[in-house]
Each structure stands twice: as structure tokens, then as C-alpha cells.
Tab-separated table of C-alpha atoms in Angstrom:
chain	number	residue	atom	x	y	z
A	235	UNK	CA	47.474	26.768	170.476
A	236	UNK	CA	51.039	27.824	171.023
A	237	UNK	CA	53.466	27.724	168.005
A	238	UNK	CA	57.162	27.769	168.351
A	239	UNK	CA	58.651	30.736	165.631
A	240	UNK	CA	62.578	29.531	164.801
A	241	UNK	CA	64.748	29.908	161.871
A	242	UNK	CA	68.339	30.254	160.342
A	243	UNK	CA	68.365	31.414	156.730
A	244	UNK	CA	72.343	31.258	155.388
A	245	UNK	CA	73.055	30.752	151.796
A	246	UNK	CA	75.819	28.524	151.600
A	247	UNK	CA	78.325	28.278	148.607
A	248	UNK	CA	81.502	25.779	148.648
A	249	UNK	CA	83.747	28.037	146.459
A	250	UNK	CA	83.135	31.639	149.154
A	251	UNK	CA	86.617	31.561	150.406
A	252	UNK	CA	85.016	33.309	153.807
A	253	UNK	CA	83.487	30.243	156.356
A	254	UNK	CA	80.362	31.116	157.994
A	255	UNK	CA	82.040	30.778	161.209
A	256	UNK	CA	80.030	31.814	164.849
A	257	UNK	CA	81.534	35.418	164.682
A	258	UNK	CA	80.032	36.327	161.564
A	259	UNK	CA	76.311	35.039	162.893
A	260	UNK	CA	77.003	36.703	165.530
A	261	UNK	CA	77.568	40.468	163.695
A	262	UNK	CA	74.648	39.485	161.786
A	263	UNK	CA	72.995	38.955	164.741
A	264	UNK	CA	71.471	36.297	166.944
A	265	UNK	CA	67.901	37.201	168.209
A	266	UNK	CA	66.090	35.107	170.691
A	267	UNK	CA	63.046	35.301	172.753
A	268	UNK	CA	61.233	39.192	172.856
A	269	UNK	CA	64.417	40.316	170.299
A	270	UNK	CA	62.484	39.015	167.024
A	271	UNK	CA	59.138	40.914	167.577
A	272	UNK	CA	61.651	43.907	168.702
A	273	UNK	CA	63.449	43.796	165.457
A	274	UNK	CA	60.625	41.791	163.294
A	275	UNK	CA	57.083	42.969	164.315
A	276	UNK	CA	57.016	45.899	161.571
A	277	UNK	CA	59.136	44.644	159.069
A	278	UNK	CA	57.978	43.055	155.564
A	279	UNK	CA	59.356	39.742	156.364
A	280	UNK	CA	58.298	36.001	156.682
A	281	UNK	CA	59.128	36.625	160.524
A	282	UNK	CA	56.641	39.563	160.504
A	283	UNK	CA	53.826	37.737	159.065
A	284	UNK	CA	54.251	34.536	161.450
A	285	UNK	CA	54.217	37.410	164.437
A	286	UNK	CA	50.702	38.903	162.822
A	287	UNK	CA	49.292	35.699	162.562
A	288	UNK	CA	48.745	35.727	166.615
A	289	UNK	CA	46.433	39.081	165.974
A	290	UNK	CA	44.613	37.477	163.471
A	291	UNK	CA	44.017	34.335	165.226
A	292	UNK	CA	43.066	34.424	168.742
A	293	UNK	CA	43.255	31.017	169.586
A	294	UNK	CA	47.015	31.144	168.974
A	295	UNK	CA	50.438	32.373	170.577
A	296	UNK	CA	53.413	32.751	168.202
A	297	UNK	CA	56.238	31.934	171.042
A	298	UNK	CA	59.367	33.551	169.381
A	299	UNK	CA	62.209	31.195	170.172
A	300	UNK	CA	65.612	31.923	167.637
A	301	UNK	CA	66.221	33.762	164.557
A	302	UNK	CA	69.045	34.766	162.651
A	303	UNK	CA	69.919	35.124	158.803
A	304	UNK	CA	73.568	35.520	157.228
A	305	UNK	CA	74.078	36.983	153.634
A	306	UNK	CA	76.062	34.222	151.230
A	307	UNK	CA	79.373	33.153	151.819
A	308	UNK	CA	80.827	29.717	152.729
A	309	UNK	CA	79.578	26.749	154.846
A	310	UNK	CA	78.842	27.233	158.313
A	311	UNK	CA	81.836	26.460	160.446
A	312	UNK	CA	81.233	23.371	162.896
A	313	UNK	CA	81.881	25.954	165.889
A	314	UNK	CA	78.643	27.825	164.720
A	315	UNK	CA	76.856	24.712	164.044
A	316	UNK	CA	77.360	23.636	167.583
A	317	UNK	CA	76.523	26.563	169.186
């Protein structure tokens, strides 16, 4: 069984006077493909445990896909929700 691994964490808050705009996900960095186990595989993280879950389970490939997280500050900008 393959499973895809994806995810964008971003508190958002209507009164941050910064937007989450594609720049700042960008500094806070964009990982795709063999990036997340690179940055993820020994971290304490949700991303860490969904990568050991393939070692426990040998029926199963986590296929690492996206991943990025932004600290709080305003909506995301529709550039960055395009891209």
C-alpha cells in the first residue's frame, strides 16, 4: 500500500497586519519529494512519525509529496494559495 504524506500547517489570524504571502512560505520553506525525510526523518514531529510508520509496516510506502508550515500571522495571500 502506498500512502501519499502532504501538509500545510499556517495559523491564520485576520487582525496580523503581515499577509502570509508566497515569499514568506517560501523562507519558511517549501519541501517536496526526498526534502521531508531529509529534514523530517529524525525529528519529533507528526511528519516523523508518518515517515516511521513505513519501518513498522512493511506492507506500506509513505510517498513524501509536499510539506511546509508557517508560524502565525495573517491569511495566506491568493498568490501563495495558487502556487
Amino acid at each position: 500500500m502506498r500512502l501519499a504524506l502532504a501538509g500545510l500547517s499556517h495559523e491564520s489570524n485576520t487582525f496580523a497586519p503581515v499577509a502570509a504571502g508566497l515569499g514568506q512560505w517560501r523562507r519558511a520553506g517549501i519541501l517536496t519529494g526526498d526534502e521531508i525525510p531529509a529534514v523530517h526523518a529524525t525529528a519529533q514531529s507528526i511528519v516523523a512519525g508518518c515517515l516511521a510508520y513505513q519501518d513498522e509496516q512493511p506492507d506500506v510506502e509513505v510517498v513524501p509529496l509536499l510539506y511546509s508550515e508557517l508560524t502565525p500571522m495573517g491569511p495566506s495571500t491568493a498568490e501563495a494559495f495558487d502556487y
